Coordinates of C-alpha atoms and ligand atoms in Angstrom, one line a residue:
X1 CA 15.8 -0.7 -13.5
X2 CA 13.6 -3.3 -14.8
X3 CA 9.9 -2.2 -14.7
X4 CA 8.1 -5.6 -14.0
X5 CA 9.3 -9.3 -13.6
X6 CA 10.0 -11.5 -16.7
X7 CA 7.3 -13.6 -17.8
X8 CA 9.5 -17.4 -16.8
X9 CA 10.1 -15.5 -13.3
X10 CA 6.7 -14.9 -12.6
X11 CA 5.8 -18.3 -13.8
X12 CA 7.8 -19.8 -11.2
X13 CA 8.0 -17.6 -8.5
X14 CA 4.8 -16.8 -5.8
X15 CA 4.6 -14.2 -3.2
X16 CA 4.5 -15.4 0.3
X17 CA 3.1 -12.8 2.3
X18 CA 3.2 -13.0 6.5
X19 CA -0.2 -11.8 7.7
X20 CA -1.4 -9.6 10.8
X21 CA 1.1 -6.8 10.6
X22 CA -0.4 -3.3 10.8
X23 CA 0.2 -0.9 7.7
X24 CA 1.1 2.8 8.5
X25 CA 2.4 5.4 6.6
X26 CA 1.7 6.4 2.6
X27 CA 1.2 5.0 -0.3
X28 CA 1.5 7.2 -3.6
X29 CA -0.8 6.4 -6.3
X30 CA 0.1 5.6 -9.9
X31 CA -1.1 6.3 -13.5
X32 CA -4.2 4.6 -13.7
X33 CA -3.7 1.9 -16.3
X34 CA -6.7 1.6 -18.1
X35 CA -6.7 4.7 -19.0
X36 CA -3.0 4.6 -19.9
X37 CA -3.5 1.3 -22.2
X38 CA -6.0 3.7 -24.3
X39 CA -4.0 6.6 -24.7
X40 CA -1.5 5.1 -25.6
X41 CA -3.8 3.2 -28.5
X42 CA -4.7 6.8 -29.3
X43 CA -1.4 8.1 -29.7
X44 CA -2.0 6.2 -32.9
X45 CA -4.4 9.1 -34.4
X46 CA -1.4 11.7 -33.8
X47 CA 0.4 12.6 -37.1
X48 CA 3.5 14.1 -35.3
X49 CA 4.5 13.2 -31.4
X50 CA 3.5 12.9 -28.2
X51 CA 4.9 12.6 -25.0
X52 CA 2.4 10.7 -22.4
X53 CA 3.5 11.1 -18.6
X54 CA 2.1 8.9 -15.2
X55 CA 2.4 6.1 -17.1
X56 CA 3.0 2.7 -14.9
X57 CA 5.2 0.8 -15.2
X58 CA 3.1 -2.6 -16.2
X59 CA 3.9 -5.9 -18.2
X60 CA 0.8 -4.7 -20.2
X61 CA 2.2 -1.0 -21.2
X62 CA 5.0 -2.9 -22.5
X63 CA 3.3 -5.5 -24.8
X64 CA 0.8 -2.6 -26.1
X65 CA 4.4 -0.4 -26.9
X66 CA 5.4 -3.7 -28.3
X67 CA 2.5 -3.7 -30.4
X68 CA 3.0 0.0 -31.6
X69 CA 6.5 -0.8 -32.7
X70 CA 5.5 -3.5 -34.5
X71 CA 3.1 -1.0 -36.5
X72 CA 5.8 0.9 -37.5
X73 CA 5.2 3.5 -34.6
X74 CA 8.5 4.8 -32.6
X75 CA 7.9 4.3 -29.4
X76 CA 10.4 5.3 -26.2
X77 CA 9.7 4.6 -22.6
X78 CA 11.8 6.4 -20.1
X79 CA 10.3 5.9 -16.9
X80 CA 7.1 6.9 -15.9
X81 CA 7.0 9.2 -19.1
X82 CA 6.7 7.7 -22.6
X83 CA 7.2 9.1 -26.4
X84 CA 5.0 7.9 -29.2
X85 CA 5.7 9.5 -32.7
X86 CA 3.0 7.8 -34.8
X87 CA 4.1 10.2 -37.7
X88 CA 4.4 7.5 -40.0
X89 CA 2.6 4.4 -39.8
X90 CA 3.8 1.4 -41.8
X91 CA 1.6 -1.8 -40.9
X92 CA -2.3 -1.8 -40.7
X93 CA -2.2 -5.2 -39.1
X94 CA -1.8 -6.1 -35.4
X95 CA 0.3 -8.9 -34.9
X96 CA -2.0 -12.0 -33.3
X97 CA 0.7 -13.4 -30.6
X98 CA 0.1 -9.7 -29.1
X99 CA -3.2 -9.4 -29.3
X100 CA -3.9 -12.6 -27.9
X101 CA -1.7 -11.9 -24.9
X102 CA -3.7 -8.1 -24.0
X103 CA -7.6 -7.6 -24.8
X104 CA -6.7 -3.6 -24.4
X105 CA -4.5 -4.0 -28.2
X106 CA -7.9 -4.6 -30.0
X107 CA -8.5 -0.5 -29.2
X108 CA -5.6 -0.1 -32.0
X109 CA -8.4 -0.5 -34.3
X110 CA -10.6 2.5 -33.9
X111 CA -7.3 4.9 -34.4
X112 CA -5.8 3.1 -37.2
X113 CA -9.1 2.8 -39.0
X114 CA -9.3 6.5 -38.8
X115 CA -5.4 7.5 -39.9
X116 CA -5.2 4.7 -42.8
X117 CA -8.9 3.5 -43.7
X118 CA -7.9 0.0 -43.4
X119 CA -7.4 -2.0 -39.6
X120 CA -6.3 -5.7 -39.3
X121 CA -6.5 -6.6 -35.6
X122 CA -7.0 -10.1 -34.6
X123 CA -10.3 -11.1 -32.5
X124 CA -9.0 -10.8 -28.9
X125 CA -10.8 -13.7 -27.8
X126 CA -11.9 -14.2 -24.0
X127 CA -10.3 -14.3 -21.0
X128 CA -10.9 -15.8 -17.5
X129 CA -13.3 -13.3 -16.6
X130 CA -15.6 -13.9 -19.0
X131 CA -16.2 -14.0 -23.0
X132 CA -16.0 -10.4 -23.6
X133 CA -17.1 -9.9 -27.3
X134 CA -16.6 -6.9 -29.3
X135 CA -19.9 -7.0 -31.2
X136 CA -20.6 -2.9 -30.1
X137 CA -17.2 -2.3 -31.4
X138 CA -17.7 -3.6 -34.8
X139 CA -21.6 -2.2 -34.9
X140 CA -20.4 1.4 -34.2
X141 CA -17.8 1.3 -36.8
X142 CA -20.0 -0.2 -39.3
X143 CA -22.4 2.6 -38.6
X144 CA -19.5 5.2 -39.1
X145 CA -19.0 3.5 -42.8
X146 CA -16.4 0.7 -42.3
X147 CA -16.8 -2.5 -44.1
X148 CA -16.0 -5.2 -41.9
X149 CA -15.6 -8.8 -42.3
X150 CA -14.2 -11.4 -39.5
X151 CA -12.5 -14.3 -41.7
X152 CA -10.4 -16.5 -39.4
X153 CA -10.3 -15.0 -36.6
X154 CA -8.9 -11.7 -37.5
X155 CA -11.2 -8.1 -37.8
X156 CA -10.8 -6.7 -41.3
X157 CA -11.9 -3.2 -41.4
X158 CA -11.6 -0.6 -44.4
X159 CA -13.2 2.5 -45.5
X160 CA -14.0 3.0 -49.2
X161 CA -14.3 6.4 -51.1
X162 CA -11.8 8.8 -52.2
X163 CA -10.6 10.5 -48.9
X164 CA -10.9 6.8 -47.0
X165 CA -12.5 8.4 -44.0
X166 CA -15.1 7.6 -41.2
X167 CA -18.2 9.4 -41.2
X168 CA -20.1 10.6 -38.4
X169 CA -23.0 8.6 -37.3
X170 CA -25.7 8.7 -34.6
X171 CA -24.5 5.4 -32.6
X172 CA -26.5 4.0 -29.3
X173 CA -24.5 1.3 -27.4
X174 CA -26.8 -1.4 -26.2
X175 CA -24.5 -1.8 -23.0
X176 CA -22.1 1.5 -22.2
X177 CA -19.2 -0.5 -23.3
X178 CA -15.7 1.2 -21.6
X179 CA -13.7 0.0 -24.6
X180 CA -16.7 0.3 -27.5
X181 CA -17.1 3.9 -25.9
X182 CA -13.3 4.7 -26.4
X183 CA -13.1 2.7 -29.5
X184 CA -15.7 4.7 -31.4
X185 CA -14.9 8.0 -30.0
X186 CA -10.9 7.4 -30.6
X187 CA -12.2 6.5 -34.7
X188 CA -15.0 9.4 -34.7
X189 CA -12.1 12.4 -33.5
X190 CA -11.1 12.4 -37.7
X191 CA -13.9 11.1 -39.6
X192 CA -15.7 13.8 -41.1
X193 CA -19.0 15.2 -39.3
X194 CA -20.4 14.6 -36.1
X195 CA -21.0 11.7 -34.2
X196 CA -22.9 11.4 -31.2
X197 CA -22.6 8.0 -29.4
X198 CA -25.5 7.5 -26.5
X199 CA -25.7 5.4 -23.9
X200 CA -21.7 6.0 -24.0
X201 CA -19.4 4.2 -20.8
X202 CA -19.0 7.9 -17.9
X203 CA -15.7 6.0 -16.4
X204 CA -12.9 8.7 -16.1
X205 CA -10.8 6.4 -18.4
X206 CA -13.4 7.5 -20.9
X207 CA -13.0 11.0 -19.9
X208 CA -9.3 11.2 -19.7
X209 CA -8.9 9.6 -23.4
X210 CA -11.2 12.5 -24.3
X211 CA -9.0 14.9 -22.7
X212 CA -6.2 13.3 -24.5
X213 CA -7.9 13.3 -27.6
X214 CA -8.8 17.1 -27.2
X215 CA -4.9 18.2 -25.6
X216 CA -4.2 16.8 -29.7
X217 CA -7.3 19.1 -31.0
X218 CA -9.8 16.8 -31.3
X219 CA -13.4 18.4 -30.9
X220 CA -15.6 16.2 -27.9
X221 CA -17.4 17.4 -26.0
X222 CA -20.0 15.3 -23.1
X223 CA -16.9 12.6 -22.0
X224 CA -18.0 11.3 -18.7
X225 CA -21.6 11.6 -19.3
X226 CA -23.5 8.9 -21.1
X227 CA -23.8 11.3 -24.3
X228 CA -20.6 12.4 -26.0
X229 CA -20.6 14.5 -29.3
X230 CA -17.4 14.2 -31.4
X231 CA -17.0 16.8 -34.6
X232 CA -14.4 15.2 -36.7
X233 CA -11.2 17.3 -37.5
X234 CA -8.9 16.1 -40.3
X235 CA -5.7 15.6 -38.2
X236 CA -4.4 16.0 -34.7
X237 CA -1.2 17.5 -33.5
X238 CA 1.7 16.9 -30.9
X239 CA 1.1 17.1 -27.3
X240 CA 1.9 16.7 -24.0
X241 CA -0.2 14.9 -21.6
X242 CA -0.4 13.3 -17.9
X243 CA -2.7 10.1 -17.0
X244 CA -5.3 10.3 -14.2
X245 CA -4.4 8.8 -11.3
X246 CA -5.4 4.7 -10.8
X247 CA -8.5 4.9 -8.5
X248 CA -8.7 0.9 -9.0
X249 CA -5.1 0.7 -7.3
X250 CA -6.1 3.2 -4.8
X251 CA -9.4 1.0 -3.7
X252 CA -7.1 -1.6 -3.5
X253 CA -5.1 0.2 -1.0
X254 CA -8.0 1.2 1.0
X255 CA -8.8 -2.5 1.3
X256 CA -5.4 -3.2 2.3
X257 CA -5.7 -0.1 4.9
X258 CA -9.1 -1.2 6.2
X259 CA -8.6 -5.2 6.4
X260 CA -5.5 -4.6 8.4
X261 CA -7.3 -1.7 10.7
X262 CA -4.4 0.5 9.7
X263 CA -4.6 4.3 9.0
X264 CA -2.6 5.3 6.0
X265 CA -2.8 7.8 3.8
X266 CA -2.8 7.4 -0.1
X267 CA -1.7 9.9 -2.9
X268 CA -2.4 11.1 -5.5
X269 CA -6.2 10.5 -6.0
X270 CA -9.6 12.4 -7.2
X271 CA -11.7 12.0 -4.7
X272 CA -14.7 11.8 -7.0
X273 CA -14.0 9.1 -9.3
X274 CA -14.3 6.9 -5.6
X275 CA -17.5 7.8 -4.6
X276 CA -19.4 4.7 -4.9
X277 CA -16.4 2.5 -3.2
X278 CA -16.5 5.5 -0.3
X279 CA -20.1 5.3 -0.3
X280 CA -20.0 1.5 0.6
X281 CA -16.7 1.7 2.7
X282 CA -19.2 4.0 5.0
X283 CA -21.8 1.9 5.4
X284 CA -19.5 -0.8 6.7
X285 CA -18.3 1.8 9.2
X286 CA -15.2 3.2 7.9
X287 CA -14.2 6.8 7.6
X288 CA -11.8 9.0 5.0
X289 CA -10.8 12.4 5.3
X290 CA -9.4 14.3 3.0
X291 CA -5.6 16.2 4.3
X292 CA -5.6 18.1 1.0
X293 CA -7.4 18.1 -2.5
X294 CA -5.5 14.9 -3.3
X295 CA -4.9 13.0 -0.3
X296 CA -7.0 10.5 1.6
X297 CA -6.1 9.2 5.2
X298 CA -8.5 6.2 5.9
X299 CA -9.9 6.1 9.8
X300 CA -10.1 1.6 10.2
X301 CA -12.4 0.9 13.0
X302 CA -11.8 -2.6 14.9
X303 CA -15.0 -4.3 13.6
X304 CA -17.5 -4.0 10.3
X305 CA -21.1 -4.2 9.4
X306 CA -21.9 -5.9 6.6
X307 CA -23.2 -5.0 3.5
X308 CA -24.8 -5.6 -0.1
X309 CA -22.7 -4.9 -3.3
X310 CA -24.1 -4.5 -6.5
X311 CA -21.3 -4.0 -9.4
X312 CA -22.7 -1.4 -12.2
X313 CA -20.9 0.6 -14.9
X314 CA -19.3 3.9 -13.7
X315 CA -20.7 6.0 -11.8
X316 CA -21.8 2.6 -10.1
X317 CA -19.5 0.2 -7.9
X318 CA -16.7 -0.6 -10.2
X319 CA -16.2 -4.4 -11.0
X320 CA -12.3 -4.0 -10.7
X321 CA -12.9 -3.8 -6.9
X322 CA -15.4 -6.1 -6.3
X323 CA -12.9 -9.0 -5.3
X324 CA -10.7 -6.7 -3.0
X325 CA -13.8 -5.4 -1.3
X326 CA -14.9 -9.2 -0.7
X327 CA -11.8 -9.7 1.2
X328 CA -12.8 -6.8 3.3
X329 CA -16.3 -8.5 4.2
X330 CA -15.3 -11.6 5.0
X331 CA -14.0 -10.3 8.4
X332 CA -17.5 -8.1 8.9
X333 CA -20.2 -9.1 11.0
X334 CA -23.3 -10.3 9.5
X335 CA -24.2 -11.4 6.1
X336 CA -22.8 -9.7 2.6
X337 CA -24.3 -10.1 -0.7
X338 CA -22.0 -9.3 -3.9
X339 CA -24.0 -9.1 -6.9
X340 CA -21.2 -9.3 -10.4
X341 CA -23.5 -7.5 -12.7
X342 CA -20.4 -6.5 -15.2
X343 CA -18.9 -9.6 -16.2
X344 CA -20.2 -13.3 -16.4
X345 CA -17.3 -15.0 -14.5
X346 CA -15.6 -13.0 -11.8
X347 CA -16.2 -14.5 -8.8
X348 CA -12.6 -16.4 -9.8
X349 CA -11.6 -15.2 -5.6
X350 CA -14.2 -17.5 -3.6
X351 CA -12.6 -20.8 -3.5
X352 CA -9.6 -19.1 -2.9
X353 CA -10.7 -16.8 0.0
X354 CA -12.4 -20.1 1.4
X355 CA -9.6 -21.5 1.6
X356 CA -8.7 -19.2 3.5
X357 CA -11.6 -19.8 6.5
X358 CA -13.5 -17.6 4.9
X359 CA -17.3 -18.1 4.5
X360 CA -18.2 -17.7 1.1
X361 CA -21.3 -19.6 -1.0
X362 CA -21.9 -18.4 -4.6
X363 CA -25.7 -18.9 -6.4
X364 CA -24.8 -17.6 -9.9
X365 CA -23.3 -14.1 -10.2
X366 CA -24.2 -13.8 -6.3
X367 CA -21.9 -14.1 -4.1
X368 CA -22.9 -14.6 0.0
X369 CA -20.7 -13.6 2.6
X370 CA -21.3 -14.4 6.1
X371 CA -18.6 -12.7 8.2
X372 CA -15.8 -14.8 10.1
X373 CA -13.8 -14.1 12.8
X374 CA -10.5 -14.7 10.9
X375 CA -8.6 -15.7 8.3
X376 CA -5.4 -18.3 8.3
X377 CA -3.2 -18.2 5.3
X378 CA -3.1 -20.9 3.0
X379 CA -1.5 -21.6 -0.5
X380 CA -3.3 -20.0 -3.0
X381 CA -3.5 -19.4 -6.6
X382 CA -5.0 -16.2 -8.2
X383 CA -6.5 -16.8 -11.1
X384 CA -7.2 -13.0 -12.7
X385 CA -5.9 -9.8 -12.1
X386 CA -8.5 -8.3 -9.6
X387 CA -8.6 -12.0 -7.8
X388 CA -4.9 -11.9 -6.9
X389 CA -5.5 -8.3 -5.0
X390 CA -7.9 -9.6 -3.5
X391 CA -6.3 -12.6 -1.9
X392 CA -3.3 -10.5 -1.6
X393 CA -5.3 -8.0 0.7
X394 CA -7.0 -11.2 2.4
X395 CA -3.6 -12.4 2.7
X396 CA -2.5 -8.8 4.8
X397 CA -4.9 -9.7 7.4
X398 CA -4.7 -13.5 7.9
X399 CA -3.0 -15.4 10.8
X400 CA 0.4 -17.1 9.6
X401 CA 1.3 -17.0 5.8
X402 CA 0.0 -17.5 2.3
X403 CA 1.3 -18.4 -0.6
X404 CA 0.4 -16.6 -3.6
X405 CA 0.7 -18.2 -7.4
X406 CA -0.7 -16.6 -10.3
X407 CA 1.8 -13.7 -10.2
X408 CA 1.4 -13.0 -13.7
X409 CA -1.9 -11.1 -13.3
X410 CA -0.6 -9.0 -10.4
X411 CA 2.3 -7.7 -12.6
X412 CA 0.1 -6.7 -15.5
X413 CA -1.7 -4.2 -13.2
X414 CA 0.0 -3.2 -10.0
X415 CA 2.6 -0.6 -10.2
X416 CA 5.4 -2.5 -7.6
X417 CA 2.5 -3.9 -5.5
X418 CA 5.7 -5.4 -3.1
X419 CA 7.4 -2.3 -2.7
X420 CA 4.9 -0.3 -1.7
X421 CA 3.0 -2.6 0.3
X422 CA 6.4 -3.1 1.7
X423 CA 6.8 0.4 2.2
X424 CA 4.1 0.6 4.7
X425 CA 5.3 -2.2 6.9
X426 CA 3.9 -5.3 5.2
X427 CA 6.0 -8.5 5.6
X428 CA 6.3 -10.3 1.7
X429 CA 8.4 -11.0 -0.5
X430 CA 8.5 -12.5 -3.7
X431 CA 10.5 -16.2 -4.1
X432 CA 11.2 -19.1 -6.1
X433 CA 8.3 -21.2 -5.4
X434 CA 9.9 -24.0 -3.7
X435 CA 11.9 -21.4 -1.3
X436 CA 10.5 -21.5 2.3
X437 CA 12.9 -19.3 3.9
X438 CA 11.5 -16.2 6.4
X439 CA 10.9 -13.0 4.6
X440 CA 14.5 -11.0 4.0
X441 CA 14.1 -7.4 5.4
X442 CA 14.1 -4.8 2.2
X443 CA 15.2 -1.3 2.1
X444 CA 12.6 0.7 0.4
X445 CA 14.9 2.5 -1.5
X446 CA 16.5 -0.4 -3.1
X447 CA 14.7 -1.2 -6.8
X448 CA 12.6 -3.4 -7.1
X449 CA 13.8 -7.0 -7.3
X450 CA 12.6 -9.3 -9.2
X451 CA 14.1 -12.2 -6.4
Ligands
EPU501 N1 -19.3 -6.2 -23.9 C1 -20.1 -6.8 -25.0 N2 -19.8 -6.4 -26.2 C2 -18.8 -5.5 -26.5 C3 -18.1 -4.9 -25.5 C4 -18.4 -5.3 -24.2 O1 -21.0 -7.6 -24.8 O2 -18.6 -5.2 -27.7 C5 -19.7 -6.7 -22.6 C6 -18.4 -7.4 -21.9 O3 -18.4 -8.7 -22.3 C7 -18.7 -7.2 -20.4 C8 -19.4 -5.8 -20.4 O4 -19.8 -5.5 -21.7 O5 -19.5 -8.2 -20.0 C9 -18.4 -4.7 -19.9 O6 -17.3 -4.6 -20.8 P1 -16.6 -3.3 -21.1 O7 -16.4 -3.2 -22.6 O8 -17.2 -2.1 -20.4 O9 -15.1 -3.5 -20.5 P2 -13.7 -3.5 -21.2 O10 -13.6 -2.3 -22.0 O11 -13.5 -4.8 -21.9 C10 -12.6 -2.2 -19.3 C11 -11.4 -2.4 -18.4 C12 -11.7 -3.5 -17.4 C13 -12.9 -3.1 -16.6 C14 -14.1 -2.8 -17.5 C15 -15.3 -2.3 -16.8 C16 -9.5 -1.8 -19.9 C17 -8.3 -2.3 -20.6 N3 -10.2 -2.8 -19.3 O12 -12.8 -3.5 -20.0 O13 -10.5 -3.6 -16.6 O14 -13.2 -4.1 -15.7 O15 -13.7 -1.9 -18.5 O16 -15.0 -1.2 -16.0 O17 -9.9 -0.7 -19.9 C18 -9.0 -4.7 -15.1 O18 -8.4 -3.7 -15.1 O19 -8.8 -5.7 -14.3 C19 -10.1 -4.9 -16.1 C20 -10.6 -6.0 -16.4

């Protein structure tokens, strides 16, 4: 079965998705796939093989296993389970067309820097959320001993010395950094000594690399709080290891559920790594219970209060929902304000959701909300990965039909978005874009198609 849409299909084709339709039923949860993107990175520091299971099926997993092959690593993906055997490594150098095309491949620096001494990963430039340098990157690596220069756009690390390895350094991040945090820690698991790196990112991506990291004998300890000590070992060994659960995909869903006053259930999630999204859902007036340690049933209530949103590194509101969640406030009573504290540009949504009735102003990384009574579809492009949820979840709860373009993002981080939104009653499906036909009933077994 193919695992996502081919990049000249999702160029052409846009989801059209027929609003107003109450949701029921359950959604299950996939790998979550940030965290996935960096284990897979850190299957890198493994001298034998691993097997990684959970993994989603995303355009992105396959351009980073693209990227590992063309390093020389073997790498199999059967499913939801994948097998990296980094044994050998034969190229220090990440390929630029890659690179360019998925900020997550500059993490292959940190591991490779620590198995061969030398890294050649191309600057990953920005992207349309914002400019997102890798300055605390570099700065932590420099302080474990790596010479680095940045000559044409391209990284150049190496270690010098006999044994060409990393040494442990005392590193303070200026801003707790997801991939700087994962970064240093994936380089500090084999350089010799300690290193302590404070003000470190507490996201459970951080902490599930670390639990990677130690299921291969790495010594960390602190991962999920903002200090984590790493004693450097001199190799790591096979292992066998299951991703954490995507708690951006399940806020998504709880948007969904909540925008469309529908109660579903969603699993498999950890309650915890949702508390500040839960926190702000019941301020607004919606409920959650928990049916069992892993799944959530969401209680929708026919109107919302609204509410201020501040986005904050982990364990703060998470930027990755802070477009989905507008969608939800739009339809609340009262005024909203959404503060984008995170990243400079990711307020990509508004015109969009205005578009779409809603009632939306933005004074620079504010965002003011004041409620309407509904939302029409429209046409409407989305123009990151976060701002096509959002419109998609918008688009669940307007009168009529939107159009969706952009489909590119969505594929590069929802696990079959279609199917399972599908799945729980929603009426989309995903065309040519100059198709205007009425949505073609799917079985929910059936693959998904790629239309
Ligand atoms: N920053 C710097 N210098 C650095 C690194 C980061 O100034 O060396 C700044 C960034 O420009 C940004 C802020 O620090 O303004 C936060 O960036 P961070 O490094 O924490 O984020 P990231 O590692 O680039 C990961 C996720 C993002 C998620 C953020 C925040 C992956 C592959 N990406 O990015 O996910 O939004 O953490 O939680 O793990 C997404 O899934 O849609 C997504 C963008």
């Amino acid at each position: 079965m193919s695992n996502f849409h081919s990049s000249s299909e999702e160029s052409s084709s846009v989801l059209q998705i027929w609003g107003k339709t109450p949701l029921s039923g359950h959604v299950n949860i996939s790998g979550a796939k940030n965290a996935a993107l960096v284990v897979i990175a850190g299957a890198l520091l493994c001298s034998q093989d691993c097997r990684i299971r959970n993994v989603p099926l995303l355009a992105d997993v396959t351009r980073m296993g693209e990227l590992l092959s063309a390093l020389g690593v073997k790498f199999q993906q059967h499913g939801d389970v994948l097998d990296i055997d980094a044994t050998h490594i034969s190229h220090s150098k990440a390929p630029y067309e890659l690179v360019s095309q998925l900020r997550a491949s500059f993490f292959v620096i940190g591991p490779l820097l620590a198995r061969l001494g030398v890294a050649r990963v191309p600057l990953p430039g920005g992207c349309s959320i914002g400019a997102r340098p890798v300055d605390l990157h570099v700065r932590g690596l420099q302080a474990m001993g790596a010479n680095v220069q940045i000559d044409h756009g391209i990284v150049h690390a190496y270690v010098t010395g006999a044994n060409k390895r990393l040494k442990g350094a005392k590193i303070y991040l200026d801003y707790p950094s997801v991939g700087a945090t994962e970064t240093l820690m994936m380089a500090a698991t084999l350089a010799e000594g300690e290193t302590t790196i404070e003000n470190a990112a507490q996201e459970p991506e951080v902490a599930d690399l670390a639990n990677f990291c130690r299921a291969m004998g790495a010594k960390i300890r602190g991962a999920g709080t903002n200090t984590i000590v790493i004693s450097g070992v001199p190799s790591l060994h096979t292992t066998d290891y299951s991703i954490i659960p995507d708690r951006i995909e399940a806020g998504t869903f709880l948007m969904a559920g909540a925008i469309t006053r529908s109660e579903i259930t969603l699993s498999p999630i950890i309650p915890d790594h949702l508390t500040a999204i839960l926190s702000k859902m019941q301020e607004i007036g919606i409920r959650t219970v928990m049916e069992s340690p892993n799944r959530m049933r969401i209680l929708p209530k026919q109107r919302y209060r609204s509410t201020d949103i501040e986005t904050l590194p982990y364990p703060g509101f998470p930027t990755d929902v802070q477009a989905p969640f507008m969608s939800l406030l739009t339809l609340a009573e009262g005024d909203s304000v959404i503060s984008e504290t995170v990243f400079e540009n990711r307020l990509g949504h508004v015109p969009e959701l205005n578009r779409m009735g809603a009632d939306i102003r933005v004074k620079g990384n504010h965002a003011i909300v004041r409620g309407v009574p509904m939302l029409s579809g429209a046409p409407v492009v989305g123009t990151d990965l976060r701002a096509s949820a959002a419109l998609v979840v918008a688009a669940l709860a307007a009168e009529g039909k939107t159009t969706l373009q952009g489909l590119q993002h969505l594929d590069r981080g929802y696990e079959h978005l279609e199917l399972k939104l599908q799945k729980l009653g929603a009426k989309l499906q995903r065309v040519q874009e100059d198709t205007t036909t009425e949505p073609i009933p799917i079985s929910v077994d059936s693959p998904i198609s790629s239309t």
